[in-house]
Amino acid sequence: MHPDQPKIFLVDDDLFCLKLMEQAIRSQGYHDIKTFDNGSDCLNSLTDEPDIIFLDQMMGSVSGMDALKAIKRFNPDILVVFVSGQQQVEVAVESLKFGAFDYIVKNETQRSKLNAVLERIMRVRQRLNMVRPARANRFFSLFQLFSLLLALLLLPGCTQNLFQAASRRPAAAPLQAPLDYQYRLRPEDKLSLSVWDHEELSVGSVYSAQPSTEPDARFLLVDNNGEVTVPKLGKVALGGLTVPEAEETLKARFGKSVVNPLVTVQVLNKEVTVLGEVNTPGKLVLDKDRTTLVQVLGRAGDFNNYADKRVVKVLRQQGSKVQESVFDLTRMDTYVQSNTLILPGDVVYVPAKSSKEFERKSGGMLAVASGLSAIIIITRLFLSI
């Protein structure tokens, strides 16, 4: 039985967890306990002057973080311990920044953690009772300062994302492509030409045992005038034509010397560039005319753990201007609009979450932050005016 019985509030919308926490605390000799299954009732009962509040992070209409801020505004001397079902470093640091005493994760060691936190709280309360009341306000101000400095030290460094506009979500018109879109040949395109059963007329034939790809350097090049030098035919104007139109043009030209020629043309360099937080960034060759954003990201190996899926950017050069659109791939209600058609030459960029560096380096920061918080509270008791 503790002679100095603190008044304890327990707040958790999970009634089973609430009961377990109450039993664990009562087993340590604390009996002045009041339970709440929502944050609103707890806040309405603050006039009962609780000393300690164990506060669940995830609740209904009032979040744990909002409740913490409201409690500290009402009475900064109430000691609040954040309780969460998951170990989230960002939430832990945020709670400490706003004055939480500690952060506990619900798991098999929760009971021992509750006991340890209560022991530290009782030692702190004993020290506080020994300090002259005149020092209390100044000490609390110093504690706020130290807590803020601690939070600033643990904040992540700035991740330098590419193509950042002044606004996080630029007000740009969505990228458009006609429903009947077909790629048209342009200068510097690299083509393979296949004429069935006529290897001497073919370049990188798809009918050969080892068909050509761009790295093989076996291709026809569309020059700046839109012309292609074709075996036996010389220069043929193909620029601006779709692939089926180019095939029909060559079929008509070869038809003067070949009976019913079967002609196949492939563009070897229809590429899109994928940058940022994907597992396989780089250039991807589009093997068909209609390839969507989601398909491109799938071929790039999907998002990695640091990707900000809410602001996926697609950049498209149109003449001397670059058109930009931003897509939120976390929302199902905008999936059709977000799954836009990707055209050759587009750049798909997946930025990193602002917390990337913090998540990479967080490791043991949660334990350090918890220990430092307790040290700061105890240390302030020995500061002189």
Coordinates of C-alpha atoms in Angstrom, one line a residue:
M1 CA 0.0 0.0 0.0
H2 CA 1.5 3.3 -1.0
P3 CA 1.1 6.0 1.7
D4 CA 1.1 8.8 -0.9
Q5 CA -1.7 7.5 -3.1
P6 CA -1.7 9.4 -6.5
K7 CA -4.9 9.7 -8.4
I8 CA -4.6 7.8 -11.6
F9 CA -6.6 8.0 -14.8
L10 CA -6.5 5.1 -17.3
V11 CA -7.8 5.9 -20.9
D12 CA -8.1 3.2 -23.5
D13 CA -11.0 2.4 -25.9
D14 CA -10.0 -1.3 -25.8
L15 CA -11.8 -2.5 -22.7
F16 CA -9.7 -5.7 -22.5
C17 CA -6.4 -3.7 -22.5
L18 CA -8.0 -1.2 -20.1
K19 CA -8.8 -4.0 -17.6
L20 CA -5.3 -5.5 -17.9
M21 CA -3.7 -2.2 -17.2
E22 CA -5.9 -1.5 -14.2
Q23 CA -5.2 -5.0 -12.7
A24 CA -1.4 -4.4 -13.2
I25 CA -1.5 -1.1 -11.4
R26 CA -3.7 -2.2 -8.6
S27 CA -1.4 -5.2 -8.0
Q28 CA 1.3 -2.6 -7.1
G29 CA -0.8 -1.1 -4.3
Y30 CA -2.4 1.8 -6.2
H31 CA -6.2 2.0 -5.6
D32 CA -7.2 5.5 -6.5
I33 CA -7.9 4.6 -10.1
K34 CA -10.5 5.8 -12.6
T35 CA -10.9 4.3 -16.1
F36 CA -12.3 5.9 -19.3
D37 CA -13.0 4.2 -22.6
N38 CA -12.7 7.5 -24.6
G39 CA -10.7 10.7 -24.4
S40 CA -13.7 13.1 -24.2
D41 CA -14.8 11.7 -20.8
C42 CA -11.3 11.9 -19.5
L43 CA -10.9 15.6 -20.4
N44 CA -14.3 16.3 -18.9
S45 CA -13.1 14.8 -15.6
L46 CA -9.8 16.8 -15.3
T47 CA -11.4 18.9 -12.6
D48 CA -11.0 15.8 -10.4
E49 CA -7.3 16.7 -10.4
P50 CA -5.6 13.5 -11.4
D51 CA -1.9 13.1 -10.8
I52 CA -1.1 10.6 -13.4
I53 CA -2.8 9.7 -16.7
F54 CA -2.0 6.6 -18.8
L55 CA -3.3 7.7 -22.3
D56 CA -3.9 5.4 -25.3
Q57 CA -2.5 6.8 -28.5
M58 CA -5.3 5.6 -30.8
M59 CA -8.8 6.5 -29.7
G60 CA -12.1 7.5 -31.3
S61 CA -13.2 11.2 -31.7
V62 CA -10.3 12.6 -29.7
S63 CA -6.8 11.3 -30.6
G64 CA -4.2 10.6 -27.9
M65 CA -2.0 13.5 -29.1
D66 CA -4.9 16.0 -29.0
A67 CA -5.8 14.7 -25.5
L68 CA -2.2 15.1 -24.3
K69 CA -2.1 18.8 -25.5
A70 CA -5.4 19.5 -23.8
I71 CA -4.3 17.9 -20.5
K72 CA -1.0 19.9 -20.5
R73 CA -2.9 23.1 -21.2
F74 CA -5.3 22.4 -18.3
N75 CA -2.5 21.4 -15.8
P76 CA 1.1 21.0 -16.9
D77 CA 2.0 19.2 -13.7
I78 CA -0.2 16.2 -14.6
L79 CA 2.2 13.3 -15.6
V80 CA 1.0 11.7 -18.8
V81 CA 2.3 8.3 -20.0
F82 CA 1.6 7.5 -23.6
V83 CA 0.5 3.9 -24.4
S84 CA 0.5 2.5 -27.9
G85 CA -0.1 -0.8 -29.6
Q86 CA 2.8 -0.2 -32.0
Q87 CA 6.4 1.2 -31.6
Q88 CA 6.3 4.4 -33.6
V89 CA 9.3 6.5 -33.1
E90 CA 7.8 9.6 -34.6
V91 CA 4.8 9.4 -32.3
A92 CA 7.1 8.8 -29.3
V93 CA 9.2 11.9 -30.1
E94 CA 6.1 14.0 -30.7
S95 CA 4.5 12.9 -27.4
L96 CA 7.7 13.8 -25.5
K97 CA 7.9 17.1 -27.2
F98 CA 4.4 18.0 -25.9
G99 CA 5.3 17.0 -22.4
A100 CA 4.6 13.2 -22.0
F101 CA 6.6 11.6 -19.2
D102 CA 7.2 8.3 -21.1
Y103 CA 6.0 6.1 -23.9
I104 CA 5.0 2.5 -23.4
V105 CA 4.3 -0.1 -26.1
K106 CA 1.6 -2.7 -25.5
N107 CA 3.3 -6.1 -25.6
E108 CA 4.3 -9.0 -23.3
T109 CA 6.6 -6.7 -21.3
Q110 CA 3.9 -4.1 -20.7
R111 CA 3.3 -5.1 -17.1
S112 CA 6.9 -4.6 -16.1
K113 CA 7.2 -1.4 -18.0
L114 CA 4.1 0.0 -16.1
N115 CA 5.7 -0.9 -12.8
A116 CA 9.0 0.7 -13.8
V117 CA 7.3 3.9 -14.9
L118 CA 5.2 4.1 -11.8
E119 CA 8.4 3.7 -9.6
R120 CA 10.1 6.6 -11.5
I121 CA 7.0 8.7 -11.2
M122 CA 6.8 8.2 -7.4
R123 CA 10.5 9.1 -7.0
V124 CA 9.9 12.3 -9.0
R125 CA 6.8 13.1 -7.0
Q126 CA 8.8 12.7 -3.7
R127 CA 11.5 15.1 -5.1
L128 CA 8.9 17.6 -6.2
N129 CA 7.3 17.6 -2.8
M130 CA 10.7 18.6 -1.3
V131 CA 11.2 21.5 -3.7
R132 CA 10.0 25.0 -2.7
P133 CA 6.8 25.9 -4.5
A134 CA 8.4 29.1 -5.7
R135 CA 10.8 27.1 -7.9
A136 CA 8.1 25.0 -9.6
N137 CA 7.1 27.3 -12.4
R138 CA 10.7 28.1 -13.4
F139 CA 11.7 24.4 -13.3
F140 CA 8.8 23.5 -15.5
S141 CA 9.8 26.2 -18.0
L142 CA 13.3 24.7 -18.0
F143 CA 11.8 21.3 -18.6
Q144 CA 9.9 22.5 -21.5
L145 CA 13.0 24.0 -23.0
F146 CA 15.0 20.8 -22.5
S147 CA 12.1 18.8 -24.0
L148 CA 12.0 21.1 -27.0
L149 CA 15.8 20.8 -27.5
L150 CA 15.6 17.0 -27.2
A151 CA 12.9 16.9 -29.9
L152 CA 14.9 19.2 -32.2
L153 CA 17.9 16.9 -31.8
L154 CA 15.9 13.9 -32.8
L155 CA 14.2 15.5 -35.8
P156 CA 15.3 14.2 -39.2
G157 CA 17.6 16.1 -41.5
C158 CA 16.0 17.5 -44.6
T159 CA 15.6 15.0 -47.4
Q160 CA 16.4 16.7 -50.7
N161 CA 13.6 15.7 -53.0
L162 CA 13.8 16.5 -56.7
F163 CA 11.4 18.7 -58.7
Q164 CA 9.9 20.4 -55.6
A165 CA 7.4 23.1 -56.4
A166 CA 6.5 25.9 -54.0
S167 CA 3.3 24.0 -53.1
R168 CA 3.3 20.4 -52.0
R169 CA 0.5 19.7 -54.5
P170 CA 0.9 21.8 -57.6
A171 CA -2.3 23.0 -59.2
A172 CA -1.6 21.4 -62.6
A173 CA -4.1 20.0 -65.1
P174 CA -4.0 16.2 -65.2
L175 CA -1.9 14.7 -68.0
Q176 CA -4.1 13.7 -70.9
A177 CA -3.7 11.2 -73.8
P178 CA -6.2 10.4 -76.5
L179 CA -8.2 7.2 -76.1
D180 CA -6.9 6.1 -79.5
Y181 CA -3.3 7.2 -78.7
Q182 CA -0.6 5.5 -80.8
Y183 CA 3.1 6.4 -80.8
R184 CA 4.4 8.3 -83.8
L185 CA 8.0 7.9 -85.0
R186 CA 10.3 10.9 -84.2
P187 CA 13.9 11.9 -85.0
E188 CA 16.5 9.7 -83.2
D189 CA 14.1 6.8 -82.8
K190 CA 15.9 3.4 -83.2
L191 CA 13.9 0.9 -85.3
S192 CA 14.2 -2.8 -86.0
L193 CA 13.0 -3.9 -89.4
S194 CA 11.9 -7.5 -90.1
V195 CA 10.9 -8.7 -93.5
W196 CA 9.8 -12.4 -93.4
D197 CA 12.1 -14.8 -95.2
H198 CA 14.3 -11.9 -96.4
E199 CA 17.2 -11.6 -94.0
E200 CA 19.0 -9.4 -96.5
L201 CA 16.3 -6.7 -96.1
S202 CA 16.0 -7.0 -92.4
V203 CA 17.9 -5.1 -89.6
G204 CA 17.6 -6.7 -86.1
S205 CA 14.8 -9.0 -87.4
V206 CA 12.4 -10.3 -84.8
Y207 CA 12.2 -13.5 -86.9
S208 CA 15.8 -14.4 -86.4
A209 CA 17.1 -16.7 -83.7
Q210 CA 18.5 -13.8 -81.7
P211 CA 16.3 -10.7 -82.4
S212 CA 17.9 -7.3 -81.9
T213 CA 17.6 -5.0 -78.9
E214 CA 19.0 -1.5 -78.7
P215 CA 22.3 -2.4 -76.9
D216 CA 23.1 -4.8 -79.8
A217 CA 23.5 -1.7 -82.0
R218 CA 21.6 -3.3 -84.9
F219 CA 18.9 -0.8 -85.8
L220 CA 17.8 1.8 -88.2
L221 CA 17.9 5.4 -87.1
V222 CA 15.2 8.1 -87.9
D223 CA 17.2 11.2 -88.9
N224 CA 16.4 14.8 -88.2
N225 CA 14.3 15.0 -91.4
G226 CA 12.2 12.0 -90.3
E227 CA 13.8 9.7 -92.9
V228 CA 15.2 6.2 -92.5
T229 CA 17.8 4.6 -94.7
V230 CA 16.3 1.1 -95.6
P231 CA 18.2 -1.7 -97.3
K232 CA 17.4 -1.8 -101.1
L233 CA 15.1 1.2 -100.8
G234 CA 17.3 4.0 -99.6
K235 CA 15.7 6.9 -97.7
V236 CA 12.1 6.5 -96.7
A237 CA 10.1 9.2 -94.9
L238 CA 8.6 7.5 -91.8
G239 CA 8.8 10.4 -89.3
G240 CA 5.4 11.3 -87.8
L241 CA 3.8 7.9 -88.8
T242 CA 2.5 5.4 -86.3
V243 CA 4.1 1.9 -86.4
P244 CA 1.2 0.4 -88.4
E245 CA 1.4 3.2 -90.9
A246 CA 5.2 2.8 -91.2
E247 CA 4.7 -0.9 -91.8
E248 CA 2.2 -0.3 -94.5
T249 CA 4.5 2.3 -96.2
L250 CA 7.4 -0.2 -96.2
K251 CA 5.2 -3.0 -97.3
A252 CA 4.1 -1.0 -100.4
R253 CA 7.7 -0.1 -101.2
F254 CA 9.0 -3.7 -100.8
G255 CA 6.0 -5.0 -102.7
K256 CA 7.6 -3.8 -106.0
S257 CA 10.3 -6.5 -105.7
V258 CA 8.9 -8.9 -103.1
V259 CA 5.7 -10.9 -103.4
N260 CA 3.3 -10.1 -100.5
P261 CA 6.0 -9.0 -98.0
L262 CA 5.4 -9.5 -94.3
V263 CA 6.9 -6.4 -92.7
T264 CA 7.3 -5.8 -88.9
V265 CA 8.7 -2.5 -87.4
Q266 CA 9.6 -2.1 -83.7
V267 CA 10.7 1.0 -81.8
L268 CA 13.6 0.0 -79.6
N269 CA 13.9 3.2 -77.5
K270 CA 10.4 4.0 -76.3
E271 CA 11.7 4.8 -72.8
V272 CA 10.4 6.2 -69.6
T273 CA 12.6 7.3 -66.7
V274 CA 11.6 6.3 -63.1
L275 CA 13.4 8.1 -60.3
G276 CA 13.1 8.3 -56.5
E277 CA 11.9 5.8 -53.9
V278 CA 11.3 2.7 -56.0
N279 CA 13.2 -0.6 -55.7
T280 CA 14.6 -0.5 -59.3
P281 CA 15.0 3.1 -60.5
G282 CA 16.3 3.9 -64.0
K283 CA 15.0 3.7 -67.6
L284 CA 12.3 1.3 -68.7
V285 CA 11.5 0.4 -72.3
L286 CA 7.8 0.6 -73.1
D287 CA 6.9 -2.5 -75.2
K288 CA 3.4 -1.3 -76.0
D289 CA 1.6 2.0 -76.8
R290 CA -0.7 2.0 -73.7
T291 CA 1.2 1.6 -70.5
T292 CA -0.2 3.1 -67.3
L293 CA 1.5 4.7 -64.2
V294 CA 0.8 1.7 -62.0
Q295 CA 2.2 -0.7 -64.6
V296 CA 5.4 1.4 -64.9
L297 CA 5.8 1.5 -61.1
G298 CA 5.3 -2.3 -61.0
R299 CA 8.1 -2.8 -63.6
A300 CA 10.3 -0.5 -61.4
G301 CA 10.0 -3.0 -58.6
D302 CA 7.3 -1.2 -56.6
F303 CA 7.7 1.5 -53.9
N304 CA 10.4 1.1 -51.3
N305 CA 9.7 1.7 -47.6
Y306 CA 10.5 5.4 -47.7
A307 CA 8.2 6.3 -50.7
D308 CA 5.6 9.1 -50.3
K309 CA 2.8 7.5 -52.3
R310 CA 0.6 10.6 -51.9
V311 CA 2.7 12.8 -54.2
V312 CA 3.9 10.7 -57.1
K313 CA 4.9 13.1 -59.9
V314 CA 4.8 12.6 -63.7
L315 CA 6.7 15.1 -65.8
R316 CA 6.1 15.4 -69.5
Q317 CA 7.9 17.8 -71.9
Q318 CA 5.7 19.4 -74.5
G319 CA 7.8 21.6 -76.7
S320 CA 9.7 24.0 -74.6
K321 CA 7.5 23.6 -71.6
V322 CA 7.3 20.8 -69.0
Q323 CA 3.9 19.7 -67.7
E324 CA 3.7 18.3 -64.2
S325 CA 0.9 16.3 -62.5
V326 CA 0.8 14.9 -59.0
F327 CA -1.0 11.7 -58.2
D328 CA -2.1 10.3 -54.8
L329 CA -1.9 6.6 -55.1
T330 CA -3.1 6.0 -51.5
R331 CA -6.7 6.8 -52.5
M332 CA -9.0 4.3 -54.1
D333 CA -11.6 6.9 -55.1
T334 CA -9.2 8.6 -57.5
Y335 CA -7.5 5.4 -58.8
V336 CA -8.9 5.8 -62.3
Q337 CA -7.6 9.4 -62.7
S338 CA -4.3 8.6 -61.0
N339 CA -3.6 5.5 -63.2
T340 CA -2.7 7.9 -66.0
L341 CA -1.2 6.8 -69.4
I342 CA 2.6 7.1 -69.4
L343 CA 4.1 8.2 -72.7
P344 CA 7.7 7.7 -74.0
G345 CA 9.9 10.4 -72.7
D346 CA 7.9 10.9 -69.4
V347 CA 9.7 11.1 -66.1
V348 CA 8.0 9.4 -63.1
Y349 CA 9.4 10.6 -59.8
V350 CA 8.5 9.1 -56.4
P351 CA 9.7 11.5 -53.6
A352 CA 10.8 10.4 -50.1
K353 CA 8.8 10.9 -47.0
S354 CA 10.0 13.8 -44.9
S355 CA 10.9 11.3 -42.2
K356 CA 13.2 9.2 -44.3
E357 CA 16.5 10.1 -42.6
F358 CA 14.8 9.9 -39.2
E359 CA 13.5 6.4 -39.9
R360 CA 16.8 5.2 -41.2
K361 CA 18.7 6.4 -38.1
S362 CA 16.0 5.9 -35.5
G363 CA 17.2 2.5 -34.2
G364 CA 17.7 3.0 -30.5
M365 CA 16.4 6.5 -30.3
L366 CA 13.1 5.5 -28.6
A367 CA 14.9 4.1 -25.6
V368 CA 17.3 7.0 -25.5
A369 CA 14.5 9.6 -25.7
S370 CA 12.6 7.8 -22.9
G371 CA 15.7 7.7 -20.6
L372 CA 16.6 11.3 -21.3
S373 CA 13.1 12.4 -20.5
A374 CA 13.3 10.8 -17.1
I375 CA 16.9 12.2 -16.5
I376 CA 15.7 15.8 -17.4
I377 CA 12.8 15.6 -15.0
I378 CA 15.0 14.5 -12.1
T379 CA 17.9 16.8 -13.0
R380 CA 15.7 19.9 -12.9
L381 CA 15.0 19.3 -9.2
F382 CA 18.6 20.1 -8.4
L383 CA 18.9 23.3 -10.4
S384 CA 19.4 26.4 -8.4
I385 CA 17.7 29.7 -9.1

